[in-house]
mmCIF file of C-alpha atoms and ligand atoms in Angstrom:
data_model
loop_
_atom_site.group_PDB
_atom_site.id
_atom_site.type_symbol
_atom_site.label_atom_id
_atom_site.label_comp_id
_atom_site.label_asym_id
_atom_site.label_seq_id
_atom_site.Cartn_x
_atom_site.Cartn_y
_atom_site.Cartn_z
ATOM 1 C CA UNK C 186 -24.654 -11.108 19.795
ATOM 2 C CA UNK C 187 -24.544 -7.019 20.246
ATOM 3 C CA UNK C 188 -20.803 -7.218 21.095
ATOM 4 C CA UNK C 189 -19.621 -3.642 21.172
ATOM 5 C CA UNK C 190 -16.563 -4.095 19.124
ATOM 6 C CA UNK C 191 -13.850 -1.196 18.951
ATOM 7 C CA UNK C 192 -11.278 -1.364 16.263
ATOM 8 C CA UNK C 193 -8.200 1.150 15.980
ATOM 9 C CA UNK C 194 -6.251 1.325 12.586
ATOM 10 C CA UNK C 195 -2.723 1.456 13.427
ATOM 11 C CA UNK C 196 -0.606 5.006 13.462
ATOM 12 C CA UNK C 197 -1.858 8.288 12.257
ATOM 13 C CA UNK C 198 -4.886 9.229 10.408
ATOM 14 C CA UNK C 199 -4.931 9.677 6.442
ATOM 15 C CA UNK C 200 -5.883 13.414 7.346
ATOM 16 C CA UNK C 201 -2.771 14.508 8.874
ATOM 17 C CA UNK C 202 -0.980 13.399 5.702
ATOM 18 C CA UNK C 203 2.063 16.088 4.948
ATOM 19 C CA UNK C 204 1.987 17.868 8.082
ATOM 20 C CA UNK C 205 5.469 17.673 10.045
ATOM 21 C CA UNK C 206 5.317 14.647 12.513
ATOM 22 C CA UNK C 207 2.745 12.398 10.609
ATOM 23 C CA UNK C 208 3.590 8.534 11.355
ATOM 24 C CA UNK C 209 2.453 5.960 8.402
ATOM 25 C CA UNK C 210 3.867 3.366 10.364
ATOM 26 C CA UNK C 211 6.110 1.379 8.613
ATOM 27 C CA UNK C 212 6.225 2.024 4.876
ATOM 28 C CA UNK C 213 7.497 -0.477 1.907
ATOM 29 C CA UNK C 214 9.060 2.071 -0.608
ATOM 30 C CA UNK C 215 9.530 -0.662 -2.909
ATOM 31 C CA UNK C 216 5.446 -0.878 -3.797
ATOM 32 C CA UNK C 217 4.983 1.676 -2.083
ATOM 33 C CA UNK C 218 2.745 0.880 0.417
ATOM 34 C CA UNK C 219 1.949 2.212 4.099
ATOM 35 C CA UNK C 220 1.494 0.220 7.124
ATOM 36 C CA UNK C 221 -1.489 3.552 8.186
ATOM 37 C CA UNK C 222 -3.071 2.547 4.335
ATOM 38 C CA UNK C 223 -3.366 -0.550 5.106
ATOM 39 C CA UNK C 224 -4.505 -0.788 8.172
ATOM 40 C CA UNK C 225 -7.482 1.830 8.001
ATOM 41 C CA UNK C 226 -8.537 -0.089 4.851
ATOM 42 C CA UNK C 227 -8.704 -3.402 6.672
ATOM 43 C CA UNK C 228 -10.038 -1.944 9.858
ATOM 44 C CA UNK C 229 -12.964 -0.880 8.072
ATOM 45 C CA UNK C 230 -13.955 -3.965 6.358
ATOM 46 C CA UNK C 231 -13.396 -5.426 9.437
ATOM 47 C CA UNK C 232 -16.128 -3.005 10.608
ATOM 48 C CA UNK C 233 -18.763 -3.923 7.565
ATOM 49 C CA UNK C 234 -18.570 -7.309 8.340
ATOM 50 C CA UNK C 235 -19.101 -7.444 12.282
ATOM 51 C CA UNK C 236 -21.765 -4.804 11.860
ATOM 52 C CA UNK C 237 -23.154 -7.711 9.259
ATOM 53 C CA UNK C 238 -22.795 -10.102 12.117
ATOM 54 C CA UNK C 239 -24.772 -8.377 14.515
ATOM 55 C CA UNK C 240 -22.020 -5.787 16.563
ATOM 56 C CA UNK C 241 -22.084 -2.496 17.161
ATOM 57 C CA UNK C 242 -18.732 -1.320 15.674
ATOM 58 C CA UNK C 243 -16.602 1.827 16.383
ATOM 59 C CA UNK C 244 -13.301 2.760 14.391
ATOM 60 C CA UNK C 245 -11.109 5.400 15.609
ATOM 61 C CA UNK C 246 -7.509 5.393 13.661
ATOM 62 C CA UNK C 247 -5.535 8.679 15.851
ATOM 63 C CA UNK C 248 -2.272 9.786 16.640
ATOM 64 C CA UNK C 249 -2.608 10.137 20.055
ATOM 65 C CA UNK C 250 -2.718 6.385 21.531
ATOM 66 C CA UNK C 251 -4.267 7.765 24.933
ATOM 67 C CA UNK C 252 -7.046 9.267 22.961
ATOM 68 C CA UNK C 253 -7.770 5.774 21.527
ATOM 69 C CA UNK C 254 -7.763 3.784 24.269
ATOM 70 C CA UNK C 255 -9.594 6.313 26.252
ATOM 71 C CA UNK C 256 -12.296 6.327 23.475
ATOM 72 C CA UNK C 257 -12.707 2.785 23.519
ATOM 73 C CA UNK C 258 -12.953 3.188 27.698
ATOM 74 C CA UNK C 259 -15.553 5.675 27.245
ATOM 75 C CA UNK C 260 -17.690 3.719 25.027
ATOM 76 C CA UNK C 261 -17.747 0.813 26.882
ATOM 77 C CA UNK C 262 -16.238 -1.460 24.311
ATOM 78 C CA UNK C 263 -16.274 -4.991 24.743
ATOM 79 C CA UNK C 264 -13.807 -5.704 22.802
ATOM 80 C CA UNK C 265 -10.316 -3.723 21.427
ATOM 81 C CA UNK C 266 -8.577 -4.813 18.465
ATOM 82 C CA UNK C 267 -5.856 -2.617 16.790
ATOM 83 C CA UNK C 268 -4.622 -3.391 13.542
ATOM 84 C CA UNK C 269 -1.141 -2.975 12.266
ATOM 85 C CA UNK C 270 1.710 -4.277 9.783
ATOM 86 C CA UNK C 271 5.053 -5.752 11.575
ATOM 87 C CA UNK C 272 8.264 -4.682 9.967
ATOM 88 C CA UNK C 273 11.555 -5.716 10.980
ATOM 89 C CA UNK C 274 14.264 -6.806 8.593
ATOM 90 C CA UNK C 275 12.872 -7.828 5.171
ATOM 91 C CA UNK C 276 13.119 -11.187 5.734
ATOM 92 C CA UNK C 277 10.648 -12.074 8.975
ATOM 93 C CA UNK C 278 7.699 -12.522 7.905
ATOM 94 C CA UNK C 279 4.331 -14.255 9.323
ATOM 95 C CA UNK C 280 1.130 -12.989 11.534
ATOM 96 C CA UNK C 281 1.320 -12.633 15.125
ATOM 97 C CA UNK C 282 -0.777 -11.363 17.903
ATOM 98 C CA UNK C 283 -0.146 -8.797 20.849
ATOM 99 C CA UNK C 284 -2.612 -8.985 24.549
ATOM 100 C CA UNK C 285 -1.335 -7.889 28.178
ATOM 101 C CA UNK C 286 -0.210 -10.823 30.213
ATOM 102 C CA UNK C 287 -3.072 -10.876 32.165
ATOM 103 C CA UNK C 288 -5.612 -10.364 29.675
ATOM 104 C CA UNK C 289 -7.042 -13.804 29.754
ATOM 105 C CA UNK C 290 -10.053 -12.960 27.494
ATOM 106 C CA UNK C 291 -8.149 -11.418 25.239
ATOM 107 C CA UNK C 292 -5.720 -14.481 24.948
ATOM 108 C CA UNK C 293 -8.693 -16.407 23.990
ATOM 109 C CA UNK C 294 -9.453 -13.494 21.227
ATOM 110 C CA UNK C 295 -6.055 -13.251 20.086
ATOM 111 C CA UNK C 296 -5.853 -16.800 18.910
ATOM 112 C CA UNK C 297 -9.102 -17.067 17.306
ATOM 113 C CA UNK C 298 -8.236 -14.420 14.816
ATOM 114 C CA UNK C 299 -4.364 -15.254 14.633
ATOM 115 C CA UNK C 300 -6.138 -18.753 13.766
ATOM 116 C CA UNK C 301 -8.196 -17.065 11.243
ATOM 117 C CA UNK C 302 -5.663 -15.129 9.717
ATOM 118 C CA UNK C 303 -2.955 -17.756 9.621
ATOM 119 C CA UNK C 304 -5.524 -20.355 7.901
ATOM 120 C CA UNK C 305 -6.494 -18.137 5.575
ATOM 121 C CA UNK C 306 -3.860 -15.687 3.987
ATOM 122 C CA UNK C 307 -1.362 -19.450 4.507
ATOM 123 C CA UNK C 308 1.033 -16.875 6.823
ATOM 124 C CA UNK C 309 3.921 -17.984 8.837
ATOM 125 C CA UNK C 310 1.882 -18.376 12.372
ATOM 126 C CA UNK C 311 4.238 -16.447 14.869
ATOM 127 C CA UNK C 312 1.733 -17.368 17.320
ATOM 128 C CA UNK C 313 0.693 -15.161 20.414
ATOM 129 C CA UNK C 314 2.739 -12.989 22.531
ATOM 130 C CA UNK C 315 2.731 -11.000 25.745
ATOM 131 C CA UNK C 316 2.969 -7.191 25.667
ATOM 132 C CA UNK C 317 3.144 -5.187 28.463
ATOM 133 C CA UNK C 318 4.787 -1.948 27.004
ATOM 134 C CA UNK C 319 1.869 -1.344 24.201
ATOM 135 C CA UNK C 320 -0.595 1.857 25.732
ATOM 136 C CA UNK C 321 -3.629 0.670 23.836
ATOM 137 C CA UNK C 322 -3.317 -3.157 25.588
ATOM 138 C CA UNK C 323 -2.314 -1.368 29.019
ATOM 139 C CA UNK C 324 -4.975 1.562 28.615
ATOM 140 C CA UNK C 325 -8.016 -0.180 27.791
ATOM 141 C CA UNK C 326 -10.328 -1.610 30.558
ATOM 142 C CA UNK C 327 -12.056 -4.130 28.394
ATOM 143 C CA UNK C 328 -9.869 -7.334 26.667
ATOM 144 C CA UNK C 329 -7.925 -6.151 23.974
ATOM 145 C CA UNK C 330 -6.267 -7.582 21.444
ATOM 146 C CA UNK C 331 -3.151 -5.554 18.547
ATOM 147 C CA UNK C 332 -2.786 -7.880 15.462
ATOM 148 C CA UNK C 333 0.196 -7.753 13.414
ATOM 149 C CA UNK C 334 -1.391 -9.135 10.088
ATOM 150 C CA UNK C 335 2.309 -9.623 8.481
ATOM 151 C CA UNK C 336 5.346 -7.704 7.484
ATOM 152 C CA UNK C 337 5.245 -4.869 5.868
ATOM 153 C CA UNK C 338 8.997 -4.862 4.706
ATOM 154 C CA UNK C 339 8.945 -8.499 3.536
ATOM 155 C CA UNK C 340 8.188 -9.261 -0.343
ATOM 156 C CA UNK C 341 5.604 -11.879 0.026
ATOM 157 C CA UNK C 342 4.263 -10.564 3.024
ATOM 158 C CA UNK C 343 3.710 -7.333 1.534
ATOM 159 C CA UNK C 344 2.134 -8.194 -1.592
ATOM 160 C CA UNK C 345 -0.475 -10.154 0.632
ATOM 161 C CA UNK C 346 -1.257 -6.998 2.265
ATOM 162 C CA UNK C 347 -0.967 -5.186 -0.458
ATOM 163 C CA UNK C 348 -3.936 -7.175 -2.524
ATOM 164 C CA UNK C 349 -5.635 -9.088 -0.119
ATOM 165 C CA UNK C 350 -7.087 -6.775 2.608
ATOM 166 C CA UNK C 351 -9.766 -7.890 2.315
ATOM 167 C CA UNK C 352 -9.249 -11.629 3.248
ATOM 168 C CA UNK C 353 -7.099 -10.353 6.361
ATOM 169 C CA UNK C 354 -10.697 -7.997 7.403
ATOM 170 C CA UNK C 355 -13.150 -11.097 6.946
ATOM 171 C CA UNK C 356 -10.500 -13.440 8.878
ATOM 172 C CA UNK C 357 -10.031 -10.721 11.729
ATOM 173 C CA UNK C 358 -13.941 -10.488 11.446
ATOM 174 C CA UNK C 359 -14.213 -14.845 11.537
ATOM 175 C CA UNK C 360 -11.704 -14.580 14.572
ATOM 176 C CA UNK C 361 -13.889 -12.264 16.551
ATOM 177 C CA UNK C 362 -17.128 -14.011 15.579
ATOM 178 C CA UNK C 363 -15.679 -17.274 16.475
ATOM 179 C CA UNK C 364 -14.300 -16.164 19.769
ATOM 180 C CA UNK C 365 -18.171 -14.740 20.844
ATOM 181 C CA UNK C 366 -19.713 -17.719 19.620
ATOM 182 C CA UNK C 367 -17.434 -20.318 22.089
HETATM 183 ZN ZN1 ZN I 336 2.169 -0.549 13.699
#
C-alpha cells in the first residue's frame, strides 16, 4: 500500500501570522482557538500515522488554494484530503465531509473517514455532501476529499478539537487506511 497521500491544513500558514491579510480560518475567541491551529496540528499526525501505514505523505498548508491543488497535481497524489473546522452559528455542531459530485472515489473516501471520525470523537454525523464551488475539490485531478472535523464556534465541538486532535488525525488516518484496504 504506497498510496501517495496529499493532505492540506486548512487556511493560511502559521508563518504568515501578523502580516495584513492572514486567514486563521474561523477562530473561537472564547478558548481561543484557531481553525489554521488546529488543522496543521491534525494534518500532521495525520501524516505520522499514514507514513506508519505504509504511504508516502505530503503536507502543504498555503494561502493560495491554486498553489495547493496544483502541488498535489504535480506530485501525482493519489489521494487529497484537506482538513478544516466548520463554523456557523454556535449551535451546529457535528462532522461532515466535502467531494465534487462526480468524484466517485472520493465519495467512497469521504465516508470512510466521516465513519471514522463520527465513531470515534461520538460527533453529530452530518453525513456527506456535494461541493462544487470548493477550488481544492474542483482543482485536483486525483479524488479528493475536505473534512470538516466539527465546529469551531460550538462549545462541545470546540473543546473536542481543542484536546483531542489527536483522535480526529488517527480516525482521518483509519478512514483512509480503511478506504485502500476495500
Ligand atoms: Zn476552513
Amino acid at each position: 500500500m504506497m498510496a501517495k497521500i496529499f493532505i492540506n491544513p486548512g487556511h493560511d500558514e502559521l508563518s504568515l501570522k501578523g502580516t495584513p491579510d492572514y486567514d486563521p480560518g474561523a477562530v473561537n475567541y472564547d478558548i481561543p482557538l484557531y481553525e489554521n491551529e488546529v488543522a496543521w496540528n491534525v494534518g500532521n499526525l495525520v501524516a505520522e500515522y499514514l507514513e506508519a501505514a505504509g504511504c508516502e505523505v505530503k503536507v502543504l498548508q498555503s494561502e493560495s488554494l491554486r498553489h495547493i491543488y496544483e502541488s498535489a497535481n504535480e506530485w501525482g497524489a493519489d489521494y487529497f484530503v484537506s482538513i478544516h473546522c466548520n463554523a456557523f452559528n454556535a449551535s451546529a455542531h457535528g462532522t461532515e465531509t466535502l467531494t465534487y459530485p462526480s468524484d466517485v472515489e472520493g465519495y467512497k473516501l469521504a465516508g470512510c473517514i466521516q465513519a471514522q471520525i463520527v465513531d470515534s470523537l461520538d460527533t453529530l454525523d452530518r453525513g456527506l455532501k456535494a461541493r462544487t464551488d470548493l477550488a481544492v475539490l474542483n482543482g485536483t485531478d486525483m479524488p479528493a476529499v475536505l473534512v470538516e472535523m466539527a465546529f469551531i464556534d460550538e462549545e462541545d465541538d470546540a473543546i473536542l478539537l481543542r484536546d483531542n486532535q489527536d483522535d480526529f488525525a488517527r480516525a482521518i488516518a483509519r478512514g483512509v487506511t480503511d478506504f485502500l484496504s476495500e
